[in-house]
mmCIF file of N, CA and C in Angstrom:
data_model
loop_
_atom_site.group_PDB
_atom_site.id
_atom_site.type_symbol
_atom_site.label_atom_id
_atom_site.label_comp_id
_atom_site.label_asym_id
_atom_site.label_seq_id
_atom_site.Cartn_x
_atom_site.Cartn_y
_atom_site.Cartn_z
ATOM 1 N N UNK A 1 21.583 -5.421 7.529
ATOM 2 C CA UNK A 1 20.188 -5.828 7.513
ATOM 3 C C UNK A 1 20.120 -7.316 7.151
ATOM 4 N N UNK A 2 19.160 -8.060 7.758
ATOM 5 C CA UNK A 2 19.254 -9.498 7.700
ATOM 6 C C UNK A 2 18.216 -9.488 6.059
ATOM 7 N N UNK A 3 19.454 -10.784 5.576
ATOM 8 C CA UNK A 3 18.869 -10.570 4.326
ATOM 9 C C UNK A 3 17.492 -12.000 3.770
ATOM 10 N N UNK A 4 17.783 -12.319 5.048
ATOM 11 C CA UNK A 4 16.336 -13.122 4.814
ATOM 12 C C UNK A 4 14.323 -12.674 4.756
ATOM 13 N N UNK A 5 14.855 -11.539 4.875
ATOM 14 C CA UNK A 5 13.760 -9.971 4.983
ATOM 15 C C UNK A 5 13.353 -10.184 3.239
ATOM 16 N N UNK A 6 14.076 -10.175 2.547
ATOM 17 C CA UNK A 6 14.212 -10.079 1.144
ATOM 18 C C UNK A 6 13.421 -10.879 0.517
ATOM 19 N N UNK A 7 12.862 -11.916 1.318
ATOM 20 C CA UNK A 7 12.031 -12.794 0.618
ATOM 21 C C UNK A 7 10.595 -12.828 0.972
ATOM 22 N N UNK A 8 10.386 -11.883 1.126
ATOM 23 C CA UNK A 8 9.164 -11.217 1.395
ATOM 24 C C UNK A 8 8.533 -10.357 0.990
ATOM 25 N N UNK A 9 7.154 -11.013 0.471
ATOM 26 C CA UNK A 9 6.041 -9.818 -0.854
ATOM 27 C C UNK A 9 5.000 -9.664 0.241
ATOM 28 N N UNK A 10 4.031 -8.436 -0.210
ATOM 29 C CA UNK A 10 2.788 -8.430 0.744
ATOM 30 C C UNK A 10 2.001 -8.086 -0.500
ATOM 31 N N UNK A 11 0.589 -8.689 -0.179
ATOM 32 C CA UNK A 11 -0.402 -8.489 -1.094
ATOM 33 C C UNK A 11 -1.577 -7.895 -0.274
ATOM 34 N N UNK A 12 -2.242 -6.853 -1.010
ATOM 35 C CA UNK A 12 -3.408 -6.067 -0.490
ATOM 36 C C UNK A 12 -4.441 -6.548 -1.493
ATOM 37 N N UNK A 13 -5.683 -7.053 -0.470
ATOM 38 C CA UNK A 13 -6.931 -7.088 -1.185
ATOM 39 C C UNK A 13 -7.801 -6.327 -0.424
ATOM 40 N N UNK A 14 -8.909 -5.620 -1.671
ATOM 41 C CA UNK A 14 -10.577 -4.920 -1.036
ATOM 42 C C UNK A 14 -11.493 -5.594 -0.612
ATOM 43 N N UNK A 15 -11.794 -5.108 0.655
ATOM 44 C CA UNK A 15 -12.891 -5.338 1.617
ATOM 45 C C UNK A 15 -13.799 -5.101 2.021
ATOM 46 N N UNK A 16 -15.499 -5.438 2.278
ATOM 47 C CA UNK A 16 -16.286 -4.316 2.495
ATOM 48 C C UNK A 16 -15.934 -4.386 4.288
ATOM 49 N N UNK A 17 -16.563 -3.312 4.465
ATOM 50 C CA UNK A 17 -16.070 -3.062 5.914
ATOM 51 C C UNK A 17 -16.704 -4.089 6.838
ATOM 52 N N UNK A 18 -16.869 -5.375 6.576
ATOM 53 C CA UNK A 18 -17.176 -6.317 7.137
ATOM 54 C C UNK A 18 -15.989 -7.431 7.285
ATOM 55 N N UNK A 19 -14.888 -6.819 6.266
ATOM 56 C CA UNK A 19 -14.048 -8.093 6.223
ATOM 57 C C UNK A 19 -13.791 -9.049 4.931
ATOM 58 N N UNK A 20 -14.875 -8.951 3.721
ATOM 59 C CA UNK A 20 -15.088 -10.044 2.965
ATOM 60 C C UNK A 20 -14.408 -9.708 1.984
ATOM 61 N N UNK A 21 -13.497 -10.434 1.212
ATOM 62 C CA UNK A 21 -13.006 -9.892 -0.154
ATOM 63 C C UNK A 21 -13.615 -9.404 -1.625
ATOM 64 N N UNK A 22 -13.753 -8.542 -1.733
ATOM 65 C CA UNK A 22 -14.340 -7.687 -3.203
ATOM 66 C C UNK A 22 -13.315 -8.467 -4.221
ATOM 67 N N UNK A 23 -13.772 -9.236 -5.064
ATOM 68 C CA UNK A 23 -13.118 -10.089 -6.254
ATOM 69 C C UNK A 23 -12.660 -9.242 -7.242
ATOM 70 N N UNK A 24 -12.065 -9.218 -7.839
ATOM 71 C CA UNK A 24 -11.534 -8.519 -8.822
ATOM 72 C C UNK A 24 -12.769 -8.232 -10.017
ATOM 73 N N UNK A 25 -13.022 -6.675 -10.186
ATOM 74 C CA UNK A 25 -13.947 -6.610 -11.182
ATOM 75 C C UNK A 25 -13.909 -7.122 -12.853
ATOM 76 N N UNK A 26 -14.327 -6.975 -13.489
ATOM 77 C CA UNK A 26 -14.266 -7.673 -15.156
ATOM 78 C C UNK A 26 -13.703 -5.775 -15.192
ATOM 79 N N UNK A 27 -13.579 -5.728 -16.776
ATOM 80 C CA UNK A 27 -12.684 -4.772 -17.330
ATOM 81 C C UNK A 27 -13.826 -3.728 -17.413
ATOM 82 N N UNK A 28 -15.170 -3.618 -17.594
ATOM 83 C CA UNK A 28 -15.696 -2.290 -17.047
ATOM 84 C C UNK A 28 -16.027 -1.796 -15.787
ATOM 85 N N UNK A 29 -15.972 -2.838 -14.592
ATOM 86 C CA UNK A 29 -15.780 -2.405 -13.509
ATOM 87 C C UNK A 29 -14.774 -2.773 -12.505
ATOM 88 N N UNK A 30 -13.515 -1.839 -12.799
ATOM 89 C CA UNK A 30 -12.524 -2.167 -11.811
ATOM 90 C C UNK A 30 -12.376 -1.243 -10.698
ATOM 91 N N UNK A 31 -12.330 -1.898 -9.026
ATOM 92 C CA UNK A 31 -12.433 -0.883 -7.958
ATOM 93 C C UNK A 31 -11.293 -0.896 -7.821
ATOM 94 N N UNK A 32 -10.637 -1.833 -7.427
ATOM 95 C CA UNK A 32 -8.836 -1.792 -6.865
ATOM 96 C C UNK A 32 -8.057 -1.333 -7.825
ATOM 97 N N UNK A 33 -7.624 -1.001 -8.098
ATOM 98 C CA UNK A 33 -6.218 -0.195 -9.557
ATOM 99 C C UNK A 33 -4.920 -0.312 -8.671
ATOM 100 N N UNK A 34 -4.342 -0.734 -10.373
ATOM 101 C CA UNK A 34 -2.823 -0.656 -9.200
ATOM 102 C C UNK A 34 -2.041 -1.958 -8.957
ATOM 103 N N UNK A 35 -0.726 -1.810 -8.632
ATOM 104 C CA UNK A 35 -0.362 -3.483 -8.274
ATOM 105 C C UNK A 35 -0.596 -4.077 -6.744
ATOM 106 N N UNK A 36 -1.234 -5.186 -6.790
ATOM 107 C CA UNK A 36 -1.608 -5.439 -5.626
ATOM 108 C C UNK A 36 -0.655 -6.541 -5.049
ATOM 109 N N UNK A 37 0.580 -6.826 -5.451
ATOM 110 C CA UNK A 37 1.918 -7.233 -4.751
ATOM 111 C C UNK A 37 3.004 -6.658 -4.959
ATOM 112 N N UNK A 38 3.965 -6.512 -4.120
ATOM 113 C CA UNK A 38 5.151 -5.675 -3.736
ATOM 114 C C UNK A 38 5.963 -5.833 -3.201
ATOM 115 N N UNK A 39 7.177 -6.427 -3.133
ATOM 116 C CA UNK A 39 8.466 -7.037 -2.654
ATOM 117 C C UNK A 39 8.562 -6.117 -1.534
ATOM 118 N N UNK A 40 9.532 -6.526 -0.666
ATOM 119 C CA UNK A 40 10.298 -5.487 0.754
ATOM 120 C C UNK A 40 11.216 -4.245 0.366
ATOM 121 N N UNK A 41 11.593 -3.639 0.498
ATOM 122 C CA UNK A 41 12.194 -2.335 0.275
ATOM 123 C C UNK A 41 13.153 -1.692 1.824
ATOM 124 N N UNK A 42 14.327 -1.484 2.182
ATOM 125 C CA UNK A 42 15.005 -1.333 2.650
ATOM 126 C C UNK A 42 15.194 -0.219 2.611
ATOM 127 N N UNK A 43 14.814 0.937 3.201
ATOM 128 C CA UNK A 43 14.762 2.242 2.981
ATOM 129 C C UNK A 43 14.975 2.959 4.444
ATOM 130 N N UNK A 44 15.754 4.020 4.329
ATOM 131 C CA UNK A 44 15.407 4.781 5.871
ATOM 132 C C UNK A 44 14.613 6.018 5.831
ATOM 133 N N UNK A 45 14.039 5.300 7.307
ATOM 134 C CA UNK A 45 12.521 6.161 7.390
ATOM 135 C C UNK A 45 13.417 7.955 7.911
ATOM 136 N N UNK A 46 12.497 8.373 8.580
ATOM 137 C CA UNK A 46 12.909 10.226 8.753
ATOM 138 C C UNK A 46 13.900 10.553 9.370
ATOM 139 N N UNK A 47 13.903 9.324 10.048
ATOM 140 C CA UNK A 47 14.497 9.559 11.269
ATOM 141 C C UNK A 47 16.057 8.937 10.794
ATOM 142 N N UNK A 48 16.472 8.587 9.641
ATOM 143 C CA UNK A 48 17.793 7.645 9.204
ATOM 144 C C UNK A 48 18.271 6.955 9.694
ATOM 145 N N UNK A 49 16.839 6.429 9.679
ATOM 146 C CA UNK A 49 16.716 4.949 10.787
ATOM 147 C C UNK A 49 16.983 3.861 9.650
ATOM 148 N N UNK A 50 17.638 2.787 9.041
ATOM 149 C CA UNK A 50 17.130 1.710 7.851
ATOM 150 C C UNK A 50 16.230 0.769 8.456
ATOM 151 N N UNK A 51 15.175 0.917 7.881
ATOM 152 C CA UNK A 51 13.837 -0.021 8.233
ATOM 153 C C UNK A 51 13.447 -0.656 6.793
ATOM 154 N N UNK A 52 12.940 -1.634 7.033
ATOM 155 C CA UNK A 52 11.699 -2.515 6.041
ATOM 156 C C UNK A 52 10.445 -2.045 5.858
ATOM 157 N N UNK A 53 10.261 -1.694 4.364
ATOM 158 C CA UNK A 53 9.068 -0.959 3.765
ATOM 159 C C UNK A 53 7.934 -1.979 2.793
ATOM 160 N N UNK A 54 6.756 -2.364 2.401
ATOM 161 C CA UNK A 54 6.216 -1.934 1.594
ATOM 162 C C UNK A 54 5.657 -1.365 0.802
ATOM 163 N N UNK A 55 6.219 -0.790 0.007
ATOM 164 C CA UNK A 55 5.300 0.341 -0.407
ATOM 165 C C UNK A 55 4.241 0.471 -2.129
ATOM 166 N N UNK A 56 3.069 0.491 -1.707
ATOM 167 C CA UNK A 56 2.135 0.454 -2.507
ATOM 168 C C UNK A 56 2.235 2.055 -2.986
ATOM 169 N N UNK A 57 2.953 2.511 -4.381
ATOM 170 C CA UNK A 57 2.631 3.493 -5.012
ATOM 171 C C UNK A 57 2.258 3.999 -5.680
ATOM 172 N N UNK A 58 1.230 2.687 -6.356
ATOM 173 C CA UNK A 58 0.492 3.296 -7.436
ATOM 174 C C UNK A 58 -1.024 2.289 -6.964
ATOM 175 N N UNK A 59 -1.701 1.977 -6.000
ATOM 176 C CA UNK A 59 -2.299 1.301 -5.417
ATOM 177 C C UNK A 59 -3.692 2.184 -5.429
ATOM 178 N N UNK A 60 -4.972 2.721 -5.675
ATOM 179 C CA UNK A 60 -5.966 2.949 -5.688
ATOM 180 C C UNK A 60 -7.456 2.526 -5.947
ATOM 181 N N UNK A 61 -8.898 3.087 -5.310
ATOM 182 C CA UNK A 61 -9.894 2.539 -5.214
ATOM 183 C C UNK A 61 -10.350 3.601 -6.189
ATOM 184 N N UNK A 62 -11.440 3.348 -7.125
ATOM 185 C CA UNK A 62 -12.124 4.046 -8.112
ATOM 186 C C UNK A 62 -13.576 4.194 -7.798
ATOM 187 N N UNK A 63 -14.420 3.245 -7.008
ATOM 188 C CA UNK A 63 -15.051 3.412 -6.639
ATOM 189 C C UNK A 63 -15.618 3.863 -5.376
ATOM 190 N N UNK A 64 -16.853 5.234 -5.309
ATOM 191 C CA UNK A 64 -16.739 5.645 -3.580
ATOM 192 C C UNK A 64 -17.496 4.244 -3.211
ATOM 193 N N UNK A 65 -17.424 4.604 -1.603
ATOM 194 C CA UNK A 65 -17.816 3.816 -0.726
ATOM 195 C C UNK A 65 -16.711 3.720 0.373
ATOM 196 N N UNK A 66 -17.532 3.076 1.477
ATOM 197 C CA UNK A 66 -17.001 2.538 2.833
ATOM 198 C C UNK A 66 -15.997 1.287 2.519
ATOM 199 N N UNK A 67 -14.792 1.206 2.727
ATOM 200 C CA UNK A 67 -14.148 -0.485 2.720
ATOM 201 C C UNK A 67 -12.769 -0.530 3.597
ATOM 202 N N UNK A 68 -11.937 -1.585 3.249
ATOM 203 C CA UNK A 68 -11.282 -1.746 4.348
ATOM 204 C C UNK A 68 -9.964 -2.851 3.511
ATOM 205 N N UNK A 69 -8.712 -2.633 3.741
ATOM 206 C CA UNK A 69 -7.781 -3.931 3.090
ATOM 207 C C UNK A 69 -7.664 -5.054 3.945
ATOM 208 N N UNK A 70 -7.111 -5.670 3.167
ATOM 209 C CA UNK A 70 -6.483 -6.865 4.028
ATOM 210 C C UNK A 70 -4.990 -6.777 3.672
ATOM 211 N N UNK A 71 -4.539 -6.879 4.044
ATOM 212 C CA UNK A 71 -2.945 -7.081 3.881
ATOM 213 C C UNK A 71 -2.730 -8.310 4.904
ATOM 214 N N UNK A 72 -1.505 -8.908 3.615
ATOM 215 C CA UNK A 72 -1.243 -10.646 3.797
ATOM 216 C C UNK A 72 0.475 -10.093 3.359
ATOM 217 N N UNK A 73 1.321 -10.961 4.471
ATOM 218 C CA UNK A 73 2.902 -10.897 3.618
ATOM 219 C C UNK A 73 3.111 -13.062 4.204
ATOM 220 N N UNK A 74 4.260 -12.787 2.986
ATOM 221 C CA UNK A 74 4.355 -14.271 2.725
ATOM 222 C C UNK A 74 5.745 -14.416 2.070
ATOM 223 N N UNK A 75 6.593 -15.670 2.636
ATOM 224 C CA UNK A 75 7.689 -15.787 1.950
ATOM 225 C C UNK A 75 7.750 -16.470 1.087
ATOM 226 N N UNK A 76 8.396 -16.223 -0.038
ATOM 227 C CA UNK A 76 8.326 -16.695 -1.074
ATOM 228 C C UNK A 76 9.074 -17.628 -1.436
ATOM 229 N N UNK A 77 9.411 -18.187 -0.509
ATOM 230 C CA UNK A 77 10.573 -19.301 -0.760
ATOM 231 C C UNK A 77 9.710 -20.674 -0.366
ATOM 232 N N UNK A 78 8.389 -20.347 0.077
ATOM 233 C CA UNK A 78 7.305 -21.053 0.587
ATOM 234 C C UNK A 78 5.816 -20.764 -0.358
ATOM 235 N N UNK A 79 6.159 -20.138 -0.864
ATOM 236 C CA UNK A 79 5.056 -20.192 -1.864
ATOM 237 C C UNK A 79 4.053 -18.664 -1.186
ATOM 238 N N UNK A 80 3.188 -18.190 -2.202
ATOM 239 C CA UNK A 80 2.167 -17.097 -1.551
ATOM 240 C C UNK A 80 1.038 -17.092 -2.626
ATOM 241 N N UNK A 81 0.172 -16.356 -2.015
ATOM 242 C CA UNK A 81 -1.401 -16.119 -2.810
ATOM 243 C C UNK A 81 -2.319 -17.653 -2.179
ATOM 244 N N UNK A 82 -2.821 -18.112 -2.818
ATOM 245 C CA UNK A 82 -3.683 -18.769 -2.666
ATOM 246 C C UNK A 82 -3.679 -20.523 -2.333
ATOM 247 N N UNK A 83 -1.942 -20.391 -2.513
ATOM 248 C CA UNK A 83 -1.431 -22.120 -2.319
ATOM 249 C C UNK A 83 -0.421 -21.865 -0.853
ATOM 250 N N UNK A 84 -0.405 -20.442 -0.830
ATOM 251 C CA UNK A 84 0.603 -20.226 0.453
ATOM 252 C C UNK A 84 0.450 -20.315 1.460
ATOM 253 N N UNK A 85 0.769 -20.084 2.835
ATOM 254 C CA UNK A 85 0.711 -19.368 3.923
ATOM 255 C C UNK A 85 1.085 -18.388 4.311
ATOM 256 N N UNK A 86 0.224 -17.475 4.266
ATOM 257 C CA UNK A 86 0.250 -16.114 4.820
ATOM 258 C C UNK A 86 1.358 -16.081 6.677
ATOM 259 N N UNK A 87 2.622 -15.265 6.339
ATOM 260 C CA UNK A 87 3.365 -15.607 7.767
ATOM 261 C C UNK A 87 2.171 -14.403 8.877
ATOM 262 N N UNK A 88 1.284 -13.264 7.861
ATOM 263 C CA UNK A 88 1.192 -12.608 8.843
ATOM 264 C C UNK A 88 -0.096 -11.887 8.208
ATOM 265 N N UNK A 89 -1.581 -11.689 8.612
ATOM 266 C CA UNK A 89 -2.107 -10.636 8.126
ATOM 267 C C UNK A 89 -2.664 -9.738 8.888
ATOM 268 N N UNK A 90 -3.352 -8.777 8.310
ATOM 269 C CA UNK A 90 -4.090 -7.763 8.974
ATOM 270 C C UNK A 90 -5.058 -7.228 8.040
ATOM 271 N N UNK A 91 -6.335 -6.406 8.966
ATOM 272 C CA UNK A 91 -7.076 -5.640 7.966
ATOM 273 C C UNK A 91 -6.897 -3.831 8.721
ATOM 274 N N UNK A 92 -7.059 -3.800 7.796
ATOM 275 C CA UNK A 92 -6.849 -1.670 8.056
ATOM 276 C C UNK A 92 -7.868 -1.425 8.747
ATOM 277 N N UNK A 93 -8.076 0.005 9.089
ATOM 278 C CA UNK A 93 -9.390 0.380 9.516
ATOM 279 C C UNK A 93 -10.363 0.801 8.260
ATOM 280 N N UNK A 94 -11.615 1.257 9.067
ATOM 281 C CA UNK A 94 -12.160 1.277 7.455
ATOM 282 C C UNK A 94 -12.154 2.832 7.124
ATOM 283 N N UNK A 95 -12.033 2.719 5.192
ATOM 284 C CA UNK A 95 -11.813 4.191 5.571
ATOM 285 C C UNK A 95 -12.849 4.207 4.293
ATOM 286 N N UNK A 96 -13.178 6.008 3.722
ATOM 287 C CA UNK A 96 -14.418 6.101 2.531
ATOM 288 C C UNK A 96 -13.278 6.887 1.625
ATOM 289 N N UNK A 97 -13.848 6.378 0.338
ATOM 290 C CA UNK A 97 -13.647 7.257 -1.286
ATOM 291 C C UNK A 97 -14.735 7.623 -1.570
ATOM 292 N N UNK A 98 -14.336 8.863 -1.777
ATOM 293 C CA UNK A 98 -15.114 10.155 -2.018
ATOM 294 C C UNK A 98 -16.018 10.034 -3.061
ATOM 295 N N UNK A 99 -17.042 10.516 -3.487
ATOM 296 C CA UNK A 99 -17.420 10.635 -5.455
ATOM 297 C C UNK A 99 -16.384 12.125 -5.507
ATOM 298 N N UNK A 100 -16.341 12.489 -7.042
ATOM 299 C CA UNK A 100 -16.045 13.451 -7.668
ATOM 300 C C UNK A 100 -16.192 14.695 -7.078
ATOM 301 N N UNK A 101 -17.658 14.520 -6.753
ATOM 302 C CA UNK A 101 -18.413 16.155 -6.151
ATOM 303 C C UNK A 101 -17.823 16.506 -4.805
ATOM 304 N N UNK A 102 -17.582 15.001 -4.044
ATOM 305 C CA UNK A 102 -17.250 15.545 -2.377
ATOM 306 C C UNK A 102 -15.825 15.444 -2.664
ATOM 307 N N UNK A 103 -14.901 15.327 -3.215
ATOM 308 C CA UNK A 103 -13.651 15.297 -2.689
ATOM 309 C C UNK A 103 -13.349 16.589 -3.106
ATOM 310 N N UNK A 104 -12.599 17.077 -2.090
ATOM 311 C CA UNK A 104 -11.991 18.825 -1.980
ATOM 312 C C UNK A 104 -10.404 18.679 -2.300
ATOM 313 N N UNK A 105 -9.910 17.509 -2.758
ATOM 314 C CA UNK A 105 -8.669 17.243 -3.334
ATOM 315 C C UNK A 105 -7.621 16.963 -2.560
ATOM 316 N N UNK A 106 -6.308 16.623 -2.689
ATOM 317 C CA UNK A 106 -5.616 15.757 -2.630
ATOM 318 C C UNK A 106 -4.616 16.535 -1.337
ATOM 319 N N UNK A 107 -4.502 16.192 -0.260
ATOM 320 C CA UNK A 107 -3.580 16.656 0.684
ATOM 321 C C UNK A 107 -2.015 16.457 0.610
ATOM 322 N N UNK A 108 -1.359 17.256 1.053
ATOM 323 C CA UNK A 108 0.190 17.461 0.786
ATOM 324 C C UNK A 108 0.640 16.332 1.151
ATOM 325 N N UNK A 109 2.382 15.940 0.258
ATOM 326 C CA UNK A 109 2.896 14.717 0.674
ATOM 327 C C UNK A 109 3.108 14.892 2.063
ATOM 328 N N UNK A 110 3.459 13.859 2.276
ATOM 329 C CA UNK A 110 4.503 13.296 3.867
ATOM 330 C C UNK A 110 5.892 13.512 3.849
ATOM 331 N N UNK A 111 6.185 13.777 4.857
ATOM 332 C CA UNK A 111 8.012 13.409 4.780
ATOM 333 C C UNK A 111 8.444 12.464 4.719
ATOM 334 N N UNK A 112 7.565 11.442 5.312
ATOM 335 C CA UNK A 112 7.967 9.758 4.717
ATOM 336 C C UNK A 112 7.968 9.785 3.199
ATOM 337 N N UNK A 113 6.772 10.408 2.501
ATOM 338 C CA UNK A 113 6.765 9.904 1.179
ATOM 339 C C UNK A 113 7.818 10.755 0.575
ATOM 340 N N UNK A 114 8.378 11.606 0.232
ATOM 341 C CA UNK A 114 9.423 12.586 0.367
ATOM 342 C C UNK A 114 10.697 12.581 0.313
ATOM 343 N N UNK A 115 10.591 11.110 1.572
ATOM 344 C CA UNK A 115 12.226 11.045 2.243
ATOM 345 C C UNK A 115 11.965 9.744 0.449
ATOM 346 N N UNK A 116 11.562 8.954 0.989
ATOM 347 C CA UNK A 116 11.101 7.360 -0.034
ATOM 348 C C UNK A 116 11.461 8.083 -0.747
ATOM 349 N N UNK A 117 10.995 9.103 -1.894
ATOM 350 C CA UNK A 117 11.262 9.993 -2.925
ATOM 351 C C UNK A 117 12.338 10.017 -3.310
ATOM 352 N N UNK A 118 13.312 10.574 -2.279
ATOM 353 C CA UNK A 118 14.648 10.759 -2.427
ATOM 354 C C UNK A 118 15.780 10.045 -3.073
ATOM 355 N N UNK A 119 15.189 8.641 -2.036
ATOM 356 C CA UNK A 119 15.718 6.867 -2.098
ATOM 357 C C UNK A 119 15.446 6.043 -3.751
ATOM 358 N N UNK A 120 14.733 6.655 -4.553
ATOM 359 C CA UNK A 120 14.802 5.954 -5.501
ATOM 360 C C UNK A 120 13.570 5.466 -5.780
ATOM 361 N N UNK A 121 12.712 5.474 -4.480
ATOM 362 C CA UNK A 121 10.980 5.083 -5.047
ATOM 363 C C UNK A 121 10.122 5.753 -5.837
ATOM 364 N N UNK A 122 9.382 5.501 -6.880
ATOM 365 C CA UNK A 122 8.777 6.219 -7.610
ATOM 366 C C UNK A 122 7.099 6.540 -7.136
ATOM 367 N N UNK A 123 6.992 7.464 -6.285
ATOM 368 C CA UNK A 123 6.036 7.704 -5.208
ATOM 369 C C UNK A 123 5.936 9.581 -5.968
ATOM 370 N N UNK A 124 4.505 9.921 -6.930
ATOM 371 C CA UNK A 124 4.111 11.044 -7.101
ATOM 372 C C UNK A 124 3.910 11.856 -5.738
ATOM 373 N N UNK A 125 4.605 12.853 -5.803
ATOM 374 C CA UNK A 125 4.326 14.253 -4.628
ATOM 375 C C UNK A 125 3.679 15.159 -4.886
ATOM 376 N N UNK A 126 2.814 15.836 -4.056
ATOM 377 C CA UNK A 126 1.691 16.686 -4.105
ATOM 378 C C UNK A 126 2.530 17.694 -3.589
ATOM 379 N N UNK A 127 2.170 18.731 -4.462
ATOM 380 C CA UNK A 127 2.984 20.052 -4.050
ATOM 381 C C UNK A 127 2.487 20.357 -2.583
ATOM 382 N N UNK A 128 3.605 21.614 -1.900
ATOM 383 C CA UNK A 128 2.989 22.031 -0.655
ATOM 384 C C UNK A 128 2.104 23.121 -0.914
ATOM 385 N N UNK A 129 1.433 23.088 0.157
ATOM 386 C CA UNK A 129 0.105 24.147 -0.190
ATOM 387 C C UNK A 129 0.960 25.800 -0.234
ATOM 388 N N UNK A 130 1.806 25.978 0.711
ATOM 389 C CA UNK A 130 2.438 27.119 0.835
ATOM 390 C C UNK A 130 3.221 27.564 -0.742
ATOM 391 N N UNK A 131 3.547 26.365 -1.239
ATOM 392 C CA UNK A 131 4.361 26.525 -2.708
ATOM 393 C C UNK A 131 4.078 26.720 -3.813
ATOM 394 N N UNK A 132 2.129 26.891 -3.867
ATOM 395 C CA UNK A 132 1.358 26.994 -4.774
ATOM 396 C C UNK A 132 0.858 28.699 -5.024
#
């Protein structure tokens, strides 16, 4: 694996589904939770394939509503965040968090998250429904 991959973090920021960045709340209202940068990860996907990962595993929204990320990766040998250049971004589609009352709870892991599991990432698994 080319090891110039290695110098590469990606950062996720909240969006309303327009695109605009949601600033980081003060300490009684925080929406984003979680670390919002994350080095590359060298992991093989299902298929024991070795591919390049980010993986956000402790990354969550607290508040419901409609929104959307941005994801920015940047080498760090060039600087990143706000003095950098972004080599590459994107925004997600938009997706909703639930309130309390509507969410019917948490769907089974992935085999991606699973396989990651295996590898040494510290990624919580949701039991299978059949195993409950």
């Amino acid at each position: 694996m080319a090891t110039e991959h290695f110098f590469l973090v990606c950062t996720v920021s909240l969006c309303n589904v327009n695109g605009t960045i949601i600033p980081p709340g003060n300490a009684s209202r925080v929406i984003l939770n979680g670390d919002t940068v994350y080095n590359l990860h060298c992991l093989q996907d299902i298929d024991k394939t070795n591919s390049y990962f980010f993986v956000f595993n402790n990354l969550g929204v607290s508040t419901p509503g409609r929104y959307r990320l941005l994801v920015k990766i940047f080498d760090i040998r060039t600087g990143f965040g706000p003095r950098g250049q972004a080599l590459s971004s994107l925004y997600s589609d938009v997706f909703e968090i639930l309130s309390p009352g509507r969410f019917k709870g948490l769907s089974v892991s992935t085999e991606l998250m699973k396989n990651f599991r295996r590898q040494g990432i510290l990624i919580s698994l949701r039991p299978d429904k059949n195993s409950q």
